[in-house]
Structure formats: C-alpha cells, structure tokens
Amino acid sequence: DVYFRNIEASTDSFKPLFVSTSATASVIAWKGHFYIDTNEGAPHHQIFKASIDNPARNNWRLIVPERQDTTVQTMHLAGGRLVLVLLKNSASRMEIRGLDGNLIRVVPLPGIGQVSELNGREDQGEFYYQFESFTIPPRIYKVSLSSGRPAIWAKKIGRAHV
C-alpha cells in the first residue's frame, strides 16, 4: 500500500494513493504529480500519472501501457525524464521517456545482459547504471539524457578464478 500526505501542512493526515492485496506499486512524486508503476490489472506493469492535488484512482492517466512481451522492472526519474528498465526475453532493455510517457529514445546496451543499480538525480542531465552479462564483467555506465549514449564510467578490474 502507498499513502501520502502534504508535509508542508502539519495538520494533514496520511491519505491512500494505492491500496491492494493482490498488486504492487512503486511511486515517484515530482513537481505536482505522482508517477505510479503498478501491476494492478497488468502483470507486465503499466505506468500512470496523477495530480498530487487530485490523486483519486479515477483521475489517473495511463502514460505507459502494458506490453505483453516486456515487463517494467523499475522506473526512475533522472533529469526530468522517466527512465525505465525493462525485461524482454530474459534480457534488460532501457528506455528514456518524457513525463507524458512518450518514448524519447531507447538506450543502447553493450549486449544481451542485465541492467542493475540505476542511479540519477531528478535535476541532473545524466544517470548511471551497472551492466553485466556472461561475456561482459560488471561495468558502470554514464548516460547523457540529451544524447542517450552510454559511456563506461567505471569497470571492475580483477583476476578470473578458474
């Protein structure tokens, strides 16, 4: 369950945003809106946008519909954009979307593998993520939101144990 309250109004009590015994949700609050990633009625997840001033469920607007062949694993906010980590055919994909849900670009990954540890700030023009696969050791990439191009930021150096 997800509850919220206005921290600027000390008399406000917590109000429900998402209550379910059978579904999950993750929520990002940013500049007057909630961005809600949920599997309610959508096993592969879908993303809604709701006004903080009027967050009743019937006022939510679907901005990223469910896709039958792709699951939203995580949703992040970086540089005023939504960054989605997706799973398709057991491999990660990554998309940068506007706050209206429109696709801006697909982030090219170095191969078939897994994305983890995505980090970025809401007001910064880049984000970082870790990528690894059977043939690529864990590396941290930096992505510019303006270009969408990843560059290796750090890589683990070590010996292989056989």
PDB file of C-alpha atoms in Angstrom:
ATOM      1  CA  ASP A   1       0.000   0.000   0.000  1.00  0.00           C
ATOM      2  CA  VAL A   2       1.093   3.571  -0.646  1.00  0.00           C
ATOM      3  CA  TYR A   3      -0.038   6.514   1.465  1.00  0.00           C
ATOM      4  CA  PHE A   4       0.947  10.173   1.221  1.00  0.00           C
ATOM      5  CA  ARG A   5       0.498  13.480   2.996  1.00  0.00           C
ATOM      6  CA  ASN A   6       1.412  17.107   2.465  1.00  0.00           C
ATOM      7  CA  ILE A   7       4.437  17.695   4.711  1.00  0.00           C
ATOM      8  CA  GLU A   8       4.007  21.461   4.429  1.00  0.00           C
ATOM      9  CA  ALA A   9       0.587  21.281   6.103  1.00  0.00           C
ATOM     10  CA  SER A  10       1.221  19.867   9.572  1.00  0.00           C
ATOM     11  CA  THR A  11      -2.468  19.108  10.072  1.00  0.00           C
ATOM     12  CA  ASP A  12      -2.755  16.869   7.002  1.00  0.00           C
ATOM     13  CA  SER A  13      -3.163  13.187   7.696  1.00  0.00           C
ATOM     14  CA  PHE A  14      -1.965  10.336   5.512  1.00  0.00           C
ATOM     15  CA  LYS A  15      -4.248   9.554   2.566  1.00  0.00           C
ATOM     16  CA  PRO A  16      -4.263   6.383   0.482  1.00  0.00           C
ATOM     17  CA  LEU A  17      -2.889   6.572  -3.042  1.00  0.00           C
ATOM     18  CA  PHE A  18      -2.671   2.858  -3.804  1.00  0.00           C
ATOM     19  CA  VAL A  19      -4.199   0.093  -1.708  1.00  0.00           C
ATOM     20  CA  SER A  20      -4.218  -3.526  -2.884  1.00  0.00           C
ATOM     21  CA  THR A  21      -3.826  -7.013  -1.502  1.00  0.00           C
ATOM     22  CA  SER A  22      -3.067  -8.526  -4.911  1.00  0.00           C
ATOM     23  CA  ALA A  23      -0.952  -5.937  -6.756  1.00  0.00           C
ATOM     24  CA  THR A  24       2.173  -3.866  -6.178  1.00  0.00           C
ATOM     25  CA  ALA A  25       3.074  -0.284  -6.970  1.00  0.00           C
ATOM     26  CA  SER A  26       6.081   1.994  -6.821  1.00  0.00           C
ATOM     27  CA  VAL A  27       5.549   5.733  -6.817  1.00  0.00           C
ATOM     28  CA  ILE A  28       7.662   8.759  -7.634  1.00  0.00           C
ATOM     29  CA  ALA A  29       6.405  12.215  -6.601  1.00  0.00           C
ATOM     30  CA  TRP A  30       7.763  15.036  -8.745  1.00  0.00           C
ATOM     31  CA  LYS A  31       6.630  18.602  -9.444  1.00  0.00           C
ATOM     32  CA  GLY A  32       2.972  18.194  -8.551  1.00  0.00           C
ATOM     33  CA  HIS A  33       2.454  14.690  -9.932  1.00  0.00           C
ATOM     34  CA  PHE A  34       2.687  11.071  -8.889  1.00  0.00           C
ATOM     35  CA  TYR A  35       4.163   8.571 -11.359  1.00  0.00           C
ATOM     36  CA  ILE A  36       2.791   5.146 -10.471  1.00  0.00           C
ATOM     37  CA  ASP A  37       4.258   1.882 -11.767  1.00  0.00           C
ATOM     38  CA  THR A  38       1.845  -0.945 -10.980  1.00  0.00           C
ATOM     39  CA  ASN A  39       0.965  -4.484 -11.942  1.00  0.00           C
ATOM     40  CA  GLU A  40      -2.692  -3.942 -10.975  1.00  0.00           C
ATOM     41  CA  GLY A  41      -4.640  -5.453 -13.871  1.00  0.00           C
ATOM     42  CA  ALA A  42      -1.403  -5.661 -15.856  1.00  0.00           C
ATOM     43  CA  PRO A  43       1.024  -8.472 -14.936  1.00  0.00           C
ATOM     44  CA  HIS A  44       3.795  -6.858 -17.018  1.00  0.00           C
ATOM     45  CA  HIS A  45       3.216  -3.448 -15.374  1.00  0.00           C
ATOM     46  CA  GLN A  46       1.864  -0.152 -16.624  1.00  0.00           C
ATOM     47  CA  ILE A  47       2.606   3.431 -15.609  1.00  0.00           C
ATOM     48  CA  PHE A  48       0.116   6.114 -14.636  1.00  0.00           C
ATOM     49  CA  LYS A  49       0.397   9.834 -13.911  1.00  0.00           C
ATOM     50  CA  ALA A  50      -1.788  11.501 -11.280  1.00  0.00           C
ATOM     51  CA  SER A  51      -2.019  15.038  -9.972  1.00  0.00           C
ATOM     52  CA  ILE A  52      -0.972  15.419  -6.340  1.00  0.00           C
ATOM     53  CA  ASP A  53      -3.948  17.766  -5.911  1.00  0.00           C
ATOM     54  CA  ASN A  54      -6.466  15.217  -7.230  1.00  0.00           C
ATOM     55  CA  PRO A  55      -4.953  11.719  -6.888  1.00  0.00           C
ATOM     56  CA  ALA A  56      -8.172   9.669  -6.800  1.00  0.00           C
ATOM     57  CA  ARG A  57      -7.817   6.467  -8.842  1.00  0.00           C
ATOM     58  CA  ASN A  58     -10.397   7.546 -11.421  1.00  0.00           C
ATOM     59  CA  ASN A  59      -8.207  10.608 -12.199  1.00  0.00           C
ATOM     60  CA  TRP A  60      -5.065   8.616 -13.013  1.00  0.00           C
ATOM     61  CA  ARG A  61      -3.934   8.910 -16.628  1.00  0.00           C
ATOM     62  CA  LEU A  62      -2.276   5.930 -18.301  1.00  0.00           C
ATOM     63  CA  ILE A  63       1.020   7.121 -19.820  1.00  0.00           C
ATOM     64  CA  VAL A  64       2.853   3.812 -20.479  1.00  0.00           C
ATOM     65  CA  PRO A  65       0.506   0.920 -21.250  1.00  0.00           C
ATOM     66  CA  GLU A  66       1.325  -2.690 -20.516  1.00  0.00           C
ATOM     67  CA  ARG A  67       3.192  -4.610 -23.210  1.00  0.00           C
ATOM     68  CA  GLN A  68       2.573  -8.335 -23.415  1.00  0.00           C
ATOM     69  CA  ASP A  69       6.185  -9.196 -24.333  1.00  0.00           C
ATOM     70  CA  THR A  70       8.006  -6.782 -21.997  1.00  0.00           C
ATOM     71  CA  THR A  71       7.917  -6.237 -18.220  1.00  0.00           C
ATOM     72  CA  VAL A  72       8.750  -2.951 -16.498  1.00  0.00           C
ATOM     73  CA  GLN A  73      11.300  -3.902 -13.828  1.00  0.00           C
ATOM     74  CA  THR A  74      11.973  -0.452 -12.404  1.00  0.00           C
ATOM     75  CA  MET A  75      11.035   3.163 -13.011  1.00  0.00           C
ATOM     76  CA  HIS A  76      13.376   6.033 -12.147  1.00  0.00           C
ATOM     77  CA  LEU A  77      13.348   9.790 -12.569  1.00  0.00           C
ATOM     78  CA  ALA A  78      16.503  11.455 -13.887  1.00  0.00           C
ATOM     79  CA  GLY A  79      16.896  14.894 -15.403  1.00  0.00           C
ATOM     80  CA  GLY A  80      13.146  15.423 -15.591  1.00  0.00           C
ATOM     81  CA  ARG A  81      12.663  12.202 -17.563  1.00  0.00           C
ATOM     82  CA  LEU A  82      11.372   8.743 -16.755  1.00  0.00           C
ATOM     83  CA  VAL A  83      14.000   6.040 -17.179  1.00  0.00           C
ATOM     84  CA  LEU A  84      12.572   2.542 -17.425  1.00  0.00           C
ATOM     85  CA  VAL A  85      14.479  -0.699 -17.013  1.00  0.00           C
ATOM     86  CA  LEU A  86      12.576  -3.384 -18.891  1.00  0.00           C
ATOM     87  CA  LEU A  87      12.881  -7.147 -19.219  1.00  0.00           C
ATOM     88  CA  LYS A  88      12.261  -8.776 -22.593  1.00  0.00           C
ATOM     89  CA  ASN A  89      13.266 -12.362 -23.395  1.00  0.00           C
ATOM     90  CA  SER A  90      15.254 -12.550 -20.127  1.00  0.00           C
ATOM     91  CA  ALA A  91      17.447  -9.569 -21.100  1.00  0.00           C
ATOM     92  CA  SER A  92      17.346  -5.960 -19.976  1.00  0.00           C
ATOM     93  CA  ARG A  93      16.305  -3.040 -22.136  1.00  0.00           C
ATOM     94  CA  MET A  94      16.274   0.598 -21.164  1.00  0.00           C
ATOM     95  CA  GLU A  95      14.066   3.479 -22.321  1.00  0.00           C
ATOM     96  CA  ILE A  96      14.049   7.212 -21.694  1.00  0.00           C
ATOM     97  CA  ARG A  97      10.552   8.683 -21.718  1.00  0.00           C
ATOM     98  CA  GLY A  98       9.087  12.118 -21.212  1.00  0.00           C
ATOM     99  CA  LEU A  99       6.918  12.812 -18.182  1.00  0.00           C
ATOM    100  CA  ASP A 100       3.935  12.365 -20.506  1.00  0.00           C
ATOM    101  CA  GLY A 101       5.084   8.784 -21.176  1.00  0.00           C
ATOM    102  CA  ASN A 102       6.138   9.412 -24.779  1.00  0.00           C
ATOM    103  CA  LEU A 103       9.226   7.475 -25.833  1.00  0.00           C
ATOM    104  CA  ILE A 104      12.242   9.732 -26.348  1.00  0.00           C
ATOM    105  CA  ARG A 105      14.811   7.044 -27.039  1.00  0.00           C
ATOM    106  CA  VAL A 106      15.918   3.503 -26.373  1.00  0.00           C
ATOM    107  CA  VAL A 107      19.293   3.428 -24.613  1.00  0.00           C
ATOM    108  CA  PRO A 108      21.690   1.123 -26.479  1.00  0.00           C
ATOM    109  CA  LEU A 109      23.134  -1.519 -24.183  1.00  0.00           C
ATOM    110  CA  PRO A 110      26.527  -3.157 -24.755  1.00  0.00           C
ATOM    111  CA  GLY A 111      24.980  -6.574 -25.312  1.00  0.00           C
ATOM    112  CA  ILE A 112      22.443  -9.067 -24.049  1.00  0.00           C
ATOM    113  CA  GLY A 113      22.602  -8.909 -20.265  1.00  0.00           C
ATOM    114  CA  GLN A 114      21.224  -7.352 -17.125  1.00  0.00           C
ATOM    115  CA  VAL A 115      20.936  -3.732 -16.007  1.00  0.00           C
ATOM    116  CA  SER A 116      21.029  -3.032 -12.280  1.00  0.00           C
ATOM    117  CA  GLU A 117      21.802  -0.257  -9.822  1.00  0.00           C
ATOM    118  CA  LEU A 118      20.374   2.624 -11.852  1.00  0.00           C
ATOM    119  CA  ASN A 119      21.047   5.985 -10.173  1.00  0.00           C
ATOM    120  CA  GLY A 120      20.406   9.548 -11.201  1.00  0.00           C
ATOM    121  CA  ARG A 121      19.038  12.792  -9.845  1.00  0.00           C
ATOM    122  CA  GLU A 122      15.798  14.398 -10.866  1.00  0.00           C
ATOM    123  CA  ASP A 123      17.563  17.654 -11.730  1.00  0.00           C
ATOM    124  CA  GLN A 124      20.748  16.319 -13.391  1.00  0.00           C
ATOM    125  CA  GLY A 125      21.323  15.648 -17.088  1.00  0.00           C
ATOM    126  CA  GLU A 126      22.769  12.165 -16.684  1.00  0.00           C
ATOM    127  CA  PHE A 127      22.289   8.870 -14.912  1.00  0.00           C
ATOM    128  CA  TYR A 128      24.406   5.809 -14.143  1.00  0.00           C
ATOM    129  CA  TYR A 129      23.708   2.093 -14.288  1.00  0.00           C
ATOM    130  CA  GLN A 130      25.546  -1.193 -13.905  1.00  0.00           C
ATOM    131  CA  PHE A 131      25.509  -3.708 -16.742  1.00  0.00           C
ATOM    132  CA  GLU A 132      26.824  -7.245 -16.858  1.00  0.00           C
ATOM    133  CA  SER A 133      26.399 -10.404 -18.894  1.00  0.00           C
ATOM    134  CA  PHE A 134      28.025 -13.790 -19.336  1.00  0.00           C
ATOM    135  CA  THR A 135      30.673 -12.189 -21.554  1.00  0.00           C
ATOM    136  CA  ILE A 136      30.871  -8.660 -20.096  1.00  0.00           C
ATOM    137  CA  PRO A 137      32.020  -8.222 -16.486  1.00  0.00           C
ATOM    138  CA  PRO A 138      30.162  -5.693 -14.294  1.00  0.00           C
ATOM    139  CA  ARG A 139      30.699  -2.147 -15.519  1.00  0.00           C
ATOM    140  CA  ILE A 140      29.142   1.159 -14.584  1.00  0.00           C
ATOM    141  CA  TYR A 141      27.952   3.305 -17.460  1.00  0.00           C
ATOM    142  CA  LYS A 142      27.126   7.001 -17.540  1.00  0.00           C
ATOM    143  CA  VAL A 143      24.324   8.089 -19.878  1.00  0.00           C
ATOM    144  CA  SER A 144      23.726  11.642 -21.048  1.00  0.00           C
ATOM    145  CA  LEU A 145      19.991  12.290 -21.232  1.00  0.00           C
ATOM    146  CA  SER A 146      20.475  14.669 -24.157  1.00  0.00           C
ATOM    147  CA  SER A 147      22.249  12.119 -26.373  1.00  0.00           C
ATOM    148  CA  GLY A 148      21.151   8.833 -24.792  1.00  0.00           C
ATOM    149  CA  ARG A 149      24.600   7.400 -25.433  1.00  0.00           C
ATOM    150  CA  PRO A 150      26.226   5.367 -22.655  1.00  0.00           C
ATOM    151  CA  ALA A 151      29.930   5.551 -21.870  1.00  0.00           C
ATOM    152  CA  ILE A 152      31.904   3.362 -19.475  1.00  0.00           C
ATOM    153  CA  TRP A 153      32.338   5.290 -16.245  1.00  0.00           C
ATOM    154  CA  ALA A 154      33.970   2.546 -14.150  1.00  0.00           C
ATOM    155  CA  LYS A 155      34.867  -1.092 -14.523  1.00  0.00           C
ATOM    156  CA  LYS A 156      35.967  -3.700 -12.084  1.00  0.00           C
ATOM    157  CA  ILE A 157      39.473  -4.915 -12.609  1.00  0.00           C
ATOM    158  CA  GLY A 158      40.384  -8.243 -11.146  1.00  0.00           C
ATOM    159  CA  ARG A 159      41.600 -11.713 -11.859  1.00  0.00           C
ATOM    160  CA  ALA A 160      39.407 -14.526 -13.003  1.00  0.00           C
ATOM    161  CA  HIS A 161      39.319 -17.558 -10.734  1.00  0.00           C
ATOM    162  CA  VAL A 162      39.060 -20.829 -12.609  1.00  0.00           C
TER     163      VAL A 162
END
